[in-house]
mmCIF file with all atom_site columns, C-alpha atoms in Angstrom:
data_model
loop_
_atom_site.group_PDB
_atom_site.id
_atom_site.type_symbol
_atom_site.label_atom_id
_atom_site.label_alt_id
_atom_site.label_comp_id
_atom_site.label_asym_id
_atom_site.label_entity_id
_atom_site.label_seq_id
_atom_site.pdbx_PDB_ins_code
_atom_site.Cartn_x
_atom_site.Cartn_y
_atom_site.Cartn_z
_atom_site.occupancy
_atom_site.B_iso_or_equiv
_atom_site.pdbx_formal_charge
_atom_site.auth_seq_id
_atom_site.auth_comp_id
_atom_site.auth_asym_id
_atom_site.auth_atom_id
_atom_site.pdbx_PDB_model_num
ATOM 1   C CA . SER A 1 1   ? 28.576 -69.202 15.027 1.00 0.00 ? 1   SER A CA 1
ATOM 2   C CA . ALA A 1 2   ? 30.586 -67.862 17.702 1.00 0.00 ? 2   ALA A CA 1
ATOM 3   C CA . LYS A 1 3   ? 32.441 -69.445 20.351 1.00 0.00 ? 3   LYS A CA 1
ATOM 4   C CA . THR A 1 4   ? 34.509 -68.861 23.486 1.00 0.00 ? 4   THR A CA 1
ATOM 5   C CA . THR A 1 5   ? 35.451 -71.130 26.491 1.00 0.00 ? 5   THR A CA 1
ATOM 6   C CA . ILE A 1 6   ? 36.142 -69.505 29.992 1.00 0.00 ? 6   ILE A CA 1
ATOM 7   C CA . GLU A 1 7   ? 38.684 -71.761 32.144 1.00 0.00 ? 7   GLU A CA 1
ATOM 8   C CA . ILE A 1 8   ? 37.293 -71.714 35.739 1.00 0.00 ? 8   ILE A CA 1
ATOM 9   C CA . MET A 1 9   ? 39.823 -71.555 38.372 1.00 0.00 ? 9   MET A CA 1
ATOM 10  C CA . GLU A 1 10  ? 39.617 -74.025 41.387 1.00 0.00 ? 10  GLU A CA 1
ATOM 11  C CA . ASP A 1 11  ? 38.408 -71.377 43.990 1.00 0.00 ? 11  ASP A CA 1
ATOM 12  C CA . ALA A 1 12  ? 35.592 -70.198 41.490 1.00 0.00 ? 12  ALA A CA 1
ATOM 13  C CA . SER A 1 13  ? 32.767 -71.097 39.479 1.00 0.00 ? 13  SER A CA 1
ATOM 14  C CA . ILE A 1 14  ? 30.475 -69.582 36.907 1.00 0.00 ? 14  ILE A CA 1
ATOM 15  C CA . ASP A 1 15  ? 27.185 -71.201 36.958 1.00 0.00 ? 15  ASP A CA 1
ATOM 16  C CA . PRO A 1 16  ? 25.438 -71.551 33.548 1.00 0.00 ? 16  PRO A CA 1
ATOM 17  C CA . ALA A 1 17  ? 21.945 -70.102 35.002 1.00 0.00 ? 17  ALA A CA 1
ATOM 18  C CA . VAL A 1 18  ? 24.047 -67.351 36.364 1.00 0.00 ? 18  VAL A CA 1
ATOM 19  C CA . ALA A 1 19  ? 26.070 -66.761 33.368 1.00 0.00 ? 19  ALA A CA 1
ATOM 20  C CA . ARG A 1 20  ? 22.668 -66.319 31.190 1.00 0.00 ? 20  ARG A CA 1
ATOM 21  C CA . SER A 1 21  ? 21.003 -64.184 33.808 1.00 0.00 ? 21  SER A CA 1
ATOM 22  C CA . GLU A 1 22  ? 24.318 -61.785 33.462 1.00 0.00 ? 22  GLU A CA 1
ATOM 23  C CA . CYS A 1 23  ? 24.150 -61.993 29.332 1.00 0.00 ? 23  CYS A CA 1
ATOM 24  C CA . LEU A 1 24  ? 20.401 -61.168 29.562 1.00 0.00 ? 24  LEU A CA 1
ATOM 25  C CA . ASP A 1 25  ? 20.919 -58.040 31.583 1.00 0.00 ? 25  ASP A CA 1
ATOM 26  C CA . PHE A 1 26  ? 23.979 -57.021 29.816 1.00 0.00 ? 26  PHE A CA 1
ATOM 27  C CA . VAL A 1 27  ? 23.025 -57.475 26.331 1.00 0.00 ? 27  VAL A CA 1
ATOM 28  C CA . PHE A 1 28  ? 19.113 -56.605 26.830 1.00 0.00 ? 28  PHE A CA 1
ATOM 29  C CA . ALA A 1 29  ? 19.393 -54.229 29.118 1.00 0.00 ? 29  ALA A CA 1
ATOM 30  C CA . GLU A 1 30  ? 22.303 -52.368 28.853 1.00 0.00 ? 30  GLU A CA 1
ATOM 31  C CA . GLY A 1 31  ? 23.274 -52.917 25.152 1.00 0.00 ? 31  GLY A CA 1
ATOM 32  C CA . GLY A 1 32  ? 25.999 -55.258 25.507 1.00 0.00 ? 32  GLY A CA 1
ATOM 33  C CA . GLY A 1 33  ? 28.819 -52.680 25.182 1.00 0.00 ? 33  GLY A CA 1
ATOM 34  C CA . LEU A 1 34  ? 27.973 -51.762 21.617 1.00 0.00 ? 34  LEU A CA 1
ATOM 35  C CA . PRO A 1 35  ? 29.033 -48.333 20.181 1.00 0.00 ? 35  PRO A CA 1
ATOM 36  C CA . LEU A 1 36  ? 25.491 -47.337 19.702 1.00 0.00 ? 36  LEU A CA 1
ATOM 37  C CA . LEU A 1 37  ? 22.918 -45.193 21.781 1.00 0.00 ? 37  LEU A CA 1
ATOM 38  C CA . PRO A 1 38  ? 21.625 -46.933 25.124 1.00 0.00 ? 38  PRO A CA 1
ATOM 39  C CA . PRO A 1 39  ? 19.010 -49.534 23.795 1.00 0.00 ? 39  PRO A CA 1
ATOM 40  C CA . ILE A 1 40  ? 15.243 -49.436 25.316 1.00 0.00 ? 40  ILE A CA 1
ATOM 41  C CA . PRO A 1 41  ? 13.741 -52.511 26.687 1.00 0.00 ? 41  PRO A CA 1
ATOM 42  C CA . TYR A 1 42  ? 10.503 -53.224 27.020 1.00 0.00 ? 42  TYR A CA 1
ATOM 43  C CA . GLY A 1 43  ? 7.655  -55.556 27.663 1.00 0.00 ? 43  GLY A CA 1
ATOM 44  C CA . ASN A 1 44  ? 7.816  -58.198 30.558 1.00 0.00 ? 44  ASN A CA 1
ATOM 45  C CA . VAL A 1 45  ? 10.794 -58.671 32.743 1.00 0.00 ? 45  VAL A CA 1
ATOM 46  C CA . LEU A 1 46  ? 12.354 -61.702 31.998 1.00 0.00 ? 46  LEU A CA 1
ATOM 47  C CA . GLU A 1 47  ? 12.495 -64.204 35.262 1.00 0.00 ? 47  GLU A CA 1
ATOM 48  C CA . GLU A 1 48  ? 15.778 -65.777 33.846 1.00 0.00 ? 48  GLU A CA 1
ATOM 49  C CA . GLY A 1 49  ? 17.759 -62.268 33.885 1.00 0.00 ? 49  GLY A CA 1
ATOM 50  C CA . GLY A 1 50  ? 18.821 -60.372 36.887 1.00 0.00 ? 50  GLY A CA 1
ATOM 51  C CA . GLY A 1 51  ? 16.068 -57.994 36.925 1.00 0.00 ? 51  GLY A CA 1
ATOM 52  C CA . SER A 1 52  ? 16.642 -55.446 34.193 1.00 0.00 ? 52  SER A CA 1
ATOM 53  C CA . ALA A 1 53  ? 16.192 -57.566 31.169 1.00 0.00 ? 53  ALA A CA 1
ATOM 54  C CA . ARG A 1 54  ? 12.666 -57.391 29.293 1.00 0.00 ? 54  ARG A CA 1
ATOM 55  C CA . GLU A 1 55  ? 11.464 -59.268 26.491 1.00 0.00 ? 55  GLU A CA 1
ATOM 56  C CA . ASN A 1 56  ? 11.759 -57.178 23.964 1.00 0.00 ? 56  ASN A CA 1
ATOM 57  C CA . LEU A 1 57  ? 14.631 -54.494 23.129 1.00 0.00 ? 57  LEU A CA 1
ATOM 58  C CA . LEU A 1 58  ? 14.725 -51.554 20.449 1.00 0.00 ? 58  LEU A CA 1
ATOM 59  C CA . ARG A 1 59  ? 18.232 -50.766 19.327 1.00 0.00 ? 59  ARG A CA 1
ATOM 60  C CA . ILE A 1 60  ? 18.916 -47.058 18.052 1.00 0.00 ? 60  ILE A CA 1
ATOM 61  C CA . PRO A 1 61  ? 20.511 -47.353 15.357 1.00 0.00 ? 61  PRO A CA 1
ATOM 62  C CA . PRO A 1 62  ? 19.353 -48.905 13.112 1.00 0.00 ? 62  PRO A CA 1
ATOM 63  C CA . LEU A 1 63  ? 15.653 -49.355 14.714 1.00 0.00 ? 63  LEU A CA 1
ATOM 64  C CA . ILE A 1 64  ? 16.076 -52.941 15.298 1.00 0.00 ? 64  ILE A CA 1
ATOM 65  C CA . THR A 1 65  ? 13.657 -54.653 17.839 1.00 0.00 ? 65  THR A CA 1
ATOM 66  C CA . GLU A 1 66  ? 14.747 -58.197 19.170 1.00 0.00 ? 66  GLU A CA 1
ATOM 67  C CA . SER A 1 67  ? 12.488 -60.242 21.122 1.00 0.00 ? 67  SER A CA 1
ATOM 68  C CA . VAL A 1 68  ? 13.691 -63.339 23.619 1.00 0.00 ? 68  VAL A CA 1
ATOM 69  C CA . ILE A 1 69  ? 11.348 -66.056 21.934 1.00 0.00 ? 69  ILE A CA 1
ATOM 70  C CA . GLU A 1 70  ? 12.347 -69.056 24.297 1.00 0.00 ? 70  GLU A CA 1
ATOM 71  C CA . THR A 1 71  ? 14.814 -69.867 27.185 1.00 0.00 ? 71  THR A CA 1
ATOM 72  C CA . ASN A 1 72  ? 15.567 -73.185 28.077 1.00 0.00 ? 72  ASN A CA 1
ATOM 73  C CA . GLU A 1 73  ? 17.527 -75.308 30.730 1.00 0.00 ? 73  GLU A CA 1
ATOM 74  C CA . SER A 1 74  ? 18.823 -78.798 31.627 1.00 0.00 ? 74  SER A CA 1
ATOM 75  C CA . ASP A 1 75  ? 21.722 -80.173 33.513 1.00 0.00 ? 75  ASP A CA 1
ATOM 76  C CA . GLY A 1 76  ? 24.858 -78.155 33.095 1.00 0.00 ? 76  GLY A CA 1
ATOM 77  C CA . MET A 1 77  ? 23.515 -76.168 30.343 1.00 0.00 ? 77  MET A CA 1
ATOM 78  C CA . THR A 1 78  ? 21.145 -72.994 29.691 1.00 0.00 ? 78  THR A CA 1
ATOM 79  C CA . GLU A 1 79  ? 20.266 -71.112 26.585 1.00 0.00 ? 79  GLU A CA 1
ATOM 80  C CA . VAL A 1 80  ? 18.083 -68.485 24.995 1.00 0.00 ? 80  VAL A CA 1
ATOM 81  C CA . LEU A 1 81  ? 16.912 -67.635 21.701 1.00 0.00 ? 81  LEU A CA 1
ATOM 82  C CA . TYR A 1 82  ? 15.976 -64.501 20.304 1.00 0.00 ? 82  TYR A CA 1
ATOM 83  C CA . ARG A 1 83  ? 15.102 -63.069 16.933 1.00 0.00 ? 83  ARG A CA 1
ATOM 84  C CA . LEU A 1 84  ? 14.628 -59.937 14.782 1.00 0.00 ? 84  LEU A CA 1
ATOM 85  C CA . ASN A 1 85  ? 11.016 -58.802 14.557 1.00 0.00 ? 85  ASN A CA 1
ATOM 86  C CA . ASN A 1 86  ? 11.237 -56.253 12.013 1.00 0.00 ? 86  ASN A CA 1
ATOM 87  C CA . PRO A 1 87  ? 14.259 -57.182 9.465  1.00 0.00 ? 87  PRO A CA 1
ATOM 88  C CA . GLY A 1 88  ? 14.001 -55.174 6.055  1.00 0.00 ? 88  GLY A CA 1
ATOM 89  C CA . TRP A 1 89  ? 14.902 -51.473 4.755  1.00 0.00 ? 89  TRP A CA 1
ATOM 90  C CA . LEU A 1 90  ? 14.048 -50.010 7.989  1.00 0.00 ? 90  LEU A CA 1
ATOM 91  C CA . THR A 1 91  ? 17.222 -51.570 9.860  1.00 0.00 ? 91  THR A CA 1
ATOM 92  C CA . PHE A 1 92  ? 19.511 -50.657 7.395  1.00 0.00 ? 92  PHE A CA 1
ATOM 93  C CA . PRO A 1 93  ? 22.534 -51.708 7.075  1.00 0.00 ? 93  PRO A CA 1
ATOM 94  C CA . PHE A 1 94  ? 21.391 -55.183 8.661  1.00 0.00 ? 94  PHE A CA 1
ATOM 95  C CA . LEU A 1 95  ? 19.332 -55.993 5.368  1.00 0.00 ? 95  LEU A CA 1
ATOM 96  C CA . VAL A 1 96  ? 18.069 -59.440 6.157  1.00 0.00 ? 96  VAL A CA 1
ATOM 97  C CA . HIS A 1 97  ? 14.711 -61.350 5.764  1.00 0.00 ? 97  HIS A CA 1
ATOM 98  C CA . ASP A 1 98  ? 15.156 -63.485 8.614  1.00 0.00 ? 98  ASP A CA 1
ATOM 99  C CA . HIS A 1 99  ? 17.237 -63.330 11.755 1.00 0.00 ? 99  HIS A CA 1
ATOM 100 C CA . ILE A 1 100 ? 17.380 -66.091 14.931 1.00 0.00 ? 100 ILE A CA 1
ATOM 101 C CA . GLY A 1 101 ? 19.703 -66.456 17.482 1.00 0.00 ? 101 GLY A CA 1
ATOM 102 C CA . ARG A 1 102 ? 20.712 -68.811 20.277 1.00 0.00 ? 102 ARG A CA 1
ATOM 103 C CA . VAL A 1 103 ? 23.362 -68.338 22.992 1.00 0.00 ? 103 VAL A CA 1
ATOM 104 C CA . ARG A 1 104 ? 24.123 -71.271 24.707 1.00 0.00 ? 104 ARG A CA 1
ATOM 105 C CA . PHE A 1 105 ? 25.985 -71.841 27.830 1.00 0.00 ? 105 PHE A CA 1
ATOM 106 C CA . THR A 1 106 ? 27.293 -75.063 28.866 1.00 0.00 ? 106 THR A CA 1
ATOM 107 C CA . THR A 1 107 ? 29.926 -76.318 31.735 1.00 0.00 ? 107 THR A CA 1
ATOM 108 C CA . SER A 1 108 ? 32.190 -79.253 30.930 1.00 0.00 ? 108 SER A CA 1
ATOM 109 C CA . ASP A 1 109 ? 35.295 -81.112 32.698 1.00 0.00 ? 109 ASP A CA 1
ATOM 110 C CA . GLY A 1 110 ? 33.236 -81.609 35.657 1.00 0.00 ? 110 GLY A CA 1
ATOM 111 C CA . GLY A 1 111 ? 32.621 -77.741 35.981 1.00 0.00 ? 111 GLY A CA 1
ATOM 112 C CA . SER A 1 112 ? 36.195 -76.315 35.063 1.00 0.00 ? 112 SER A CA 1
ATOM 113 C CA . SER A 1 113 ? 35.258 -74.643 32.190 1.00 0.00 ? 113 SER A CA 1
ATOM 114 C CA . LEU A 1 114 ? 32.454 -72.862 30.600 1.00 0.00 ? 114 LEU A CA 1
ATOM 115 C CA . THR A 1 115 ? 31.500 -72.736 26.812 1.00 0.00 ? 115 THR A CA 1
ATOM 116 C CA . ILE A 1 116 ? 29.546 -70.067 25.571 1.00 0.00 ? 116 ILE A CA 1
ATOM 117 C CA . ASP A 1 117 ? 28.132 -70.721 22.147 1.00 0.00 ? 117 ASP A CA 1
ATOM 118 C CA . TRP A 1 118 ? 26.250 -68.022 20.036 1.00 0.00 ? 118 TRP A CA 1
ATOM 119 C CA . ASP A 1 119 ? 24.572 -68.837 16.880 1.00 0.00 ? 119 ASP A CA 1
ATOM 120 C CA . VAL A 1 120 ? 22.812 -67.055 14.142 1.00 0.00 ? 120 VAL A CA 1
ATOM 121 C CA . GLU A 1 121 ? 20.916 -68.126 11.321 1.00 0.00 ? 121 GLU A CA 1
ATOM 122 C CA . ILE A 1 122 ? 20.132 -65.506 8.872  1.00 0.00 ? 122 ILE A CA 1
ATOM 123 C CA . ARG A 1 123 ? 18.730 -64.734 5.255  1.00 0.00 ? 123 ARG A CA 1
ATOM 124 C CA . PRO A 1 124 ? 20.294 -61.611 4.182  1.00 0.00 ? 124 PRO A CA 1
ATOM 125 C CA . TYR A 1 125 ? 19.248 -59.779 1.071  1.00 0.00 ? 125 TYR A CA 1
ATOM 126 C CA . LYS A 1 126 ? 21.530 -60.857 -2.066 1.00 0.00 ? 126 LYS A CA 1
ATOM 127 C CA . ILE A 1 127 ? 22.726 -57.546 -2.710 1.00 0.00 ? 127 ILE A CA 1
ATOM 128 C CA . ALA A 1 128 ? 23.755 -56.856 0.746  1.00 0.00 ? 128 ALA A CA 1
ATOM 129 C CA . ALA A 1 129 ? 24.980 -60.680 1.789  1.00 0.00 ? 129 ALA A CA 1
ATOM 130 C CA . PRO A 1 130 ? 28.900 -59.743 2.091  1.00 0.00 ? 130 PRO A CA 1
ATOM 131 C CA . VAL A 1 131 ? 28.121 -56.476 4.025  1.00 0.00 ? 131 VAL A CA 1
ATOM 132 C CA . VAL A 1 132 ? 25.438 -58.220 6.524  1.00 0.00 ? 132 VAL A CA 1
ATOM 133 C CA . GLU A 1 133 ? 27.861 -61.109 7.132  1.00 0.00 ? 133 GLU A CA 1
ATOM 134 C CA . LYS A 1 134 ? 30.676 -58.710 8.258  1.00 0.00 ? 134 LYS A CA 1
ATOM 135 C CA . LEU A 1 135 ? 28.423 -56.643 10.399 1.00 0.00 ? 135 LEU A CA 1
ATOM 136 C CA . VAL A 1 136 ? 26.888 -59.879 12.027 1.00 0.00 ? 136 VAL A CA 1
ATOM 137 C CA . GLU A 1 137 ? 30.523 -61.102 12.693 1.00 0.00 ? 137 GLU A CA 1
ATOM 138 C CA . MET A 1 138 ? 31.458 -57.911 14.257 1.00 0.00 ? 138 MET A CA 1
ATOM 139 C CA . THR A 1 139 ? 28.738 -57.539 16.396 1.00 0.00 ? 139 THR A CA 1
ATOM 140 C CA . ILE A 1 140 ? 28.559 -61.239 17.411 1.00 0.00 ? 140 ILE A CA 1
ATOM 141 C CA . THR A 1 141 ? 32.214 -61.481 18.481 1.00 0.00 ? 141 THR A CA 1
ATOM 142 C CA . THR A 1 142 ? 32.268 -57.957 20.161 1.00 0.00 ? 142 THR A CA 1
ATOM 143 C CA . LEU A 1 143 ? 29.118 -59.121 22.414 1.00 0.00 ? 143 LEU A CA 1
ATOM 144 C CA . LEU A 1 144 ? 30.908 -62.442 23.129 1.00 0.00 ? 144 LEU A CA 1
ATOM 145 C CA . ARG A 1 145 ? 34.055 -61.032 23.836 1.00 0.00 ? 145 ARG A CA 1
ATOM 146 C CA . ASN A 1 146 ? 32.431 -58.336 26.109 1.00 0.00 ? 146 ASN A CA 1
ATOM 147 C CA . ILE A 1 147 ? 30.202 -60.808 27.950 1.00 0.00 ? 147 ILE A CA 1
ATOM 148 C CA . ARG A 1 148 ? 33.397 -63.077 28.532 1.00 0.00 ? 148 ARG A CA 1
ATOM 149 C CA . ILE A 1 149 ? 35.119 -59.823 30.143 1.00 0.00 ? 149 ILE A CA 1
ATOM 150 C CA . ARG A 1 150 ? 31.696 -59.299 32.216 1.00 0.00 ? 150 ARG A CA 1
ATOM 151 C CA . LEU A 1 151 ? 31.845 -62.678 33.488 1.00 0.00 ? 151 LEU A CA 1
ATOM 152 C CA . THR A 1 152 ? 35.643 -63.463 34.376 1.00 0.00 ? 152 THR A CA 1
ATOM 153 C CA . GLN A 1 153 ? 36.812 -59.302 34.871 1.00 0.00 ? 153 GLN A CA 1
ATOM 154 C CA . PRO A 1 154 ? 33.913 -57.540 36.382 1.00 0.00 ? 154 PRO A CA 1
ATOM 155 C CA . ASP A 1 155 ? 33.921 -53.556 36.581 1.00 0.00 ? 155 ASP A CA 1
ATOM 156 C CA . ALA A 1 156 ? 37.742 -54.139 34.872 1.00 0.00 ? 156 ALA A CA 1
ATOM 157 C CA . VAL A 1 157 ? 38.593 -50.721 33.007 1.00 0.00 ? 157 VAL A CA 1
ATOM 158 C CA . VAL A 1 158 ? 41.185 -49.748 30.585 1.00 0.00 ? 158 VAL A CA 1
ATOM 159 C CA . VAL A 1 159 ? 43.354 -47.062 31.347 1.00 0.00 ? 159 VAL A CA 1
ATOM 160 C CA . ILE A 1 160 ? 43.835 -44.195 28.620 1.00 0.00 ? 160 ILE A CA 1
ATOM 161 C CA . LYS A 1 161 ? 47.185 -42.908 28.498 1.00 0.00 ? 161 LYS A CA 1
ATOM 162 C CA . PRO A 1 162 ? 48.657 -40.515 26.017 1.00 0.00 ? 162 PRO A CA 1
ATOM 163 C CA . PRO A 1 163 ? 50.969 -41.722 23.064 1.00 0.00 ? 163 PRO A CA 1
ATOM 164 C CA . ARG A 1 164 ? 54.943 -42.580 24.383 1.00 0.00 ? 164 ARG A CA 1
ATOM 165 C CA . GLY A 1 165 ? 56.798 -39.488 24.827 1.00 0.00 ? 165 GLY A CA 1
ATOM 166 C CA . ASN A 1 166 ? 54.034 -36.923 25.416 1.00 0.00 ? 166 ASN A CA 1
ATOM 167 C CA . SER A 1 167 ? 53.761 -37.727 28.941 1.00 0.00 ? 167 SER A CA 1
ATOM 168 C CA . ASP A 1 168 ? 53.083 -33.689 29.305 1.00 0.00 ? 168 ASP A CA 1
ATOM 169 C CA . LEU A 1 169 ? 49.449 -33.997 28.064 1.00 0.00 ? 169 LEU A CA 1
ATOM 170 C CA . LEU A 1 170 ? 48.763 -35.803 31.424 1.00 0.00 ? 170 LEU A CA 1
ATOM 171 C CA . MET A 1 171 ? 49.374 -32.263 33.330 1.00 0.00 ? 171 MET A CA 1
ATOM 172 C CA . GLY A 1 172 ? 50.279 -34.060 36.477 1.00 0.00 ? 172 GLY A CA 1
ATOM 173 C CA . ARG A 1 173 ? 47.818 -36.578 36.333 1.00 0.00 ? 173 ARG A CA 1
ATOM 174 C CA . THR A 1 174 ? 48.688 -40.447 36.182 1.00 0.00 ? 174 THR A CA 1
ATOM 175 C CA . SER A 1 175 ? 46.129 -40.931 33.160 1.00 0.00 ? 175 SER A CA 1
ATOM 176 C CA . LEU A 1 176 ? 43.686 -39.571 30.942 1.00 0.00 ? 176 LEU A CA 1
ATOM 177 C CA . GLY A 1 177 ? 40.973 -41.728 32.022 1.00 0.00 ? 177 GLY A CA 1
ATOM 178 C CA . THR A 1 178 ? 39.372 -44.874 31.898 1.00 0.00 ? 178 THR A CA 1
ATOM 179 C CA . VAL A 1 179 ? 36.950 -47.013 29.835 1.00 0.00 ? 179 VAL A CA 1
ATOM 180 C CA . ALA A 1 180 ? 35.099 -50.109 30.566 1.00 0.00 ? 180 ALA A CA 1
ATOM 181 C CA . LYS A 1 181 ? 36.770 -53.091 29.667 1.00 0.00 ? 181 LYS A CA 1
ATOM 182 C CA . ASP A 1 182 ? 33.458 -54.753 28.719 1.00 0.00 ? 182 ASP A CA 1
ATOM 183 C CA . THR A 1 183 ? 32.756 -52.499 25.906 1.00 0.00 ? 183 THR A CA 1
ATOM 184 C CA . TRP A 1 184 ? 33.532 -52.152 22.176 1.00 0.00 ? 184 TRP A CA 1
ATOM 185 C CA . LEU A 1 185 ? 36.018 -49.254 23.112 1.00 0.00 ? 185 LEU A CA 1
ATOM 186 C CA . GLY A 1 186 ? 37.389 -50.908 25.776 1.00 0.00 ? 186 GLY A CA 1
ATOM 187 C CA . GLY A 1 187 ? 38.116 -53.897 23.514 1.00 0.00 ? 187 GLY A CA 1
ATOM 188 C CA . VAL A 1 188 ? 39.709 -51.759 20.883 1.00 0.00 ? 188 VAL A CA 1
ATOM 189 C CA . LEU A 1 189 ? 41.777 -49.713 23.358 1.00 0.00 ? 189 LEU A CA 1
ATOM 190 C CA . GLY A 1 190 ? 43.026 -52.742 25.332 1.00 0.00 ? 190 GLY A CA 1
ATOM 191 C CA . ALA A 1 191 ? 43.569 -54.628 22.203 1.00 0.00 ? 191 ALA A CA 1
ATOM 192 C CA . HIS A 1 192 ? 45.955 -51.696 20.857 1.00 0.00 ? 192 HIS A CA 1
ATOM 193 C CA . LEU A 1 193 ? 47.647 -51.493 24.258 1.00 0.00 ? 193 LEU A CA 1
ATOM 194 C CA . SER A 1 194 ? 48.758 -55.059 23.916 1.00 0.00 ? 194 SER A CA 1
ATOM 195 C CA . ASP A 1 195 ? 49.322 -55.267 20.436 1.00 0.00 ? 195 ASP A CA 1
ATOM 196 C CA . THR A 1 196 ? 52.937 -56.363 19.559 1.00 0.00 ? 196 THR A CA 1
ATOM 197 C CA . ARG A 1 197 ? 52.203 -56.288 15.793 1.00 0.00 ? 197 ARG A CA 1
ATOM 198 C CA . SER A 1 198 ? 54.741 -54.274 13.296 1.00 0.00 ? 198 SER A CA 1
ATOM 199 C CA . THR A 1 199 ? 53.618 -50.722 12.509 1.00 0.00 ? 199 THR A CA 1
ATOM 200 C CA . MET A 1 200 ? 52.450 -51.898 8.984  1.00 0.00 ? 200 MET A CA 1
ATOM 201 C CA . GLU A 1 201 ? 50.394 -54.427 10.231 1.00 0.00 ? 201 GLU A CA 1
ATOM 202 C CA . GLN A 1 202 ? 48.737 -52.199 12.757 1.00 0.00 ? 202 GLN A CA 1
ATOM 203 C CA . THR A 1 203 ? 47.947 -49.850 10.134 1.00 0.00 ? 203 THR A CA 1
ATOM 204 C CA . ILE A 1 204 ? 46.445 -52.418 7.861  1.00 0.00 ? 204 ILE A CA 1
ATOM 205 C CA . SER A 1 205 ? 44.583 -53.212 10.513 1.00 0.00 ? 205 SER A CA 1
ATOM 206 C CA . LEU A 1 206 ? 42.522 -49.840 10.768 1.00 0.00 ? 206 LEU A CA 1
ATOM 207 C CA . PHE A 1 207 ? 41.139 -50.855 7.583  1.00 0.00 ? 207 PHE A CA 1
ATOM 208 C CA . GLN A 1 208 ? 39.694 -54.182 9.153  1.00 0.00 ? 208 GLN A CA 1
ATOM 209 C CA . PRO A 1 209 ? 37.162 -52.840 11.856 1.00 0.00 ? 209 PRO A CA 1
ATOM 210 C CA . TRP A 1 210 ? 35.473 -56.460 11.955 1.00 0.00 ? 210 TRP A CA 1
ATOM 211 C CA . ASP A 1 211 ? 38.450 -57.623 14.205 1.00 0.00 ? 211 ASP A CA 1
ATOM 212 C CA . TRP A 1 212 ? 38.891 -54.489 16.050 1.00 0.00 ? 212 TRP A CA 1
ATOM 213 C CA . GLY A 1 213 ? 39.077 -55.360 19.597 1.00 0.00 ? 213 GLY A CA 1
ATOM 214 C CA . ARG A 1 214 ? 39.817 -59.112 19.133 1.00 0.00 ? 214 ARG A CA 1
ATOM 215 C CA . SER A 1 215 ? 42.999 -60.893 20.169 1.00 0.00 ? 215 SER A CA 1
ATOM 216 C CA . GLY A 1 216 ? 44.128 -61.835 17.123 1.00 0.00 ? 216 GLY A CA 1
ATOM 217 C CA . ASN A 1 217 ? 43.248 -62.586 13.547 1.00 0.00 ? 217 ASN A CA 1
ATOM 218 C CA . GLY A 1 218 ? 40.196 -65.408 14.095 1.00 0.00 ? 218 GLY A CA 1
ATOM 219 C CA . ASP A 1 219 ? 42.577 -68.140 14.767 1.00 0.00 ? 219 ASP A CA 1
ATOM 220 C CA . GLU A 1 220 ? 42.701 -70.866 17.321 1.00 0.00 ? 220 GLU A CA 1
ATOM 221 C CA . ASN A 1 221 ? 44.525 -67.949 19.702 1.00 0.00 ? 221 ASN A CA 1
ATOM 222 C CA . ASP A 1 222 ? 41.540 -65.999 19.833 1.00 0.00 ? 222 ASP A CA 1
ATOM 223 C CA . SER A 1 223 ? 39.676 -65.644 22.825 1.00 0.00 ? 223 SER A CA 1
ATOM 224 C CA . VAL A 1 224 ? 36.773 -65.599 20.700 1.00 0.00 ? 224 VAL A CA 1
ATOM 225 C CA . GLN A 1 225 ? 36.343 -67.807 17.181 1.00 0.00 ? 225 GLN A CA 1
ATOM 226 C CA . PHE A 1 226 ? 33.923 -67.299 14.458 1.00 0.00 ? 226 PHE A CA 1
ATOM 227 C CA . GLN A 1 227 ? 32.766 -69.055 11.233 1.00 0.00 ? 227 GLN A CA 1
ATOM 228 C CA . TRP A 1 228 ? 30.169 -69.331 8.705  1.00 0.00 ? 228 TRP A CA 1
ATOM 229 C CA . THR A 1 229 ? 28.213 -72.525 8.007  1.00 0.00 ? 229 THR A CA 1
ATOM 230 C CA . ASP A 1 230 ? 25.690 -72.782 5.192  1.00 0.00 ? 230 ASP A CA 1
ATOM 231 C CA . GLY A 1 231 ? 22.332 -74.410 6.059  1.00 0.00 ? 231 GLY A CA 1
ATOM 232 C CA . ARG A 1 232 ? 22.615 -74.902 9.601  1.00 0.00 ? 232 ARG A CA 1
ATOM 233 C CA . LYS A 1 233 ? 19.371 -74.705 11.447 1.00 0.00 ? 233 LYS A CA 1
ATOM 234 C CA . ILE A 1 234 ? 18.824 -73.289 15.060 1.00 0.00 ? 234 ILE A CA 1
ATOM 235 C CA . THR A 1 235 ? 16.537 -75.639 16.859 1.00 0.00 ? 235 THR A CA 1
ATOM 236 C CA . SER A 1 236 ? 16.169 -75.438 20.812 1.00 0.00 ? 236 SER A CA 1
#
């Protein structure tokens, strides 16, 4: 499961229903900022979305089809449940027998904070379990981080600049361009620009792609925390 909590300023508000609507359109229509080809949504338009999200989605690669199977709502809480429809060898490297997920939006402390919980229940092929678990962790933490940015910093971008001492590459420009912050690449670039670790630590992190774009090492200081729990079942 992955989790993030957004502290809401006094003069702002993020309603759980609005957050779910933004999430559905962002993930089930735009792809959630993952480094993949644009997804193909199909089926009926989801009433709970903002007009773009549909009941089904095809991600290419790896030919994964996902469906929203249920939405629920109560006082201060909204949620959406989804599943992978075609797990198996065709969805390599996501080699799972089953995959079901739930994204829940809950306000607390009188509306002063919004917590987003993303739970997944998977049954991977035994030979691929370690790889699948890392892929799921990378995917869910990236999506949740991007949703957080979309809700709190809409239209935010990361400015691309050349390495220090190479300002001549700008050729009179102020930057080399911009990247949307609510994307995987935007997260990676943003994390790199704010990274105060030693050169050795940054080099080691190049070989740990599951934490690229995150704010730290998965501890309590991360904007998104993730952990695996054996035997946990997802229910509405």
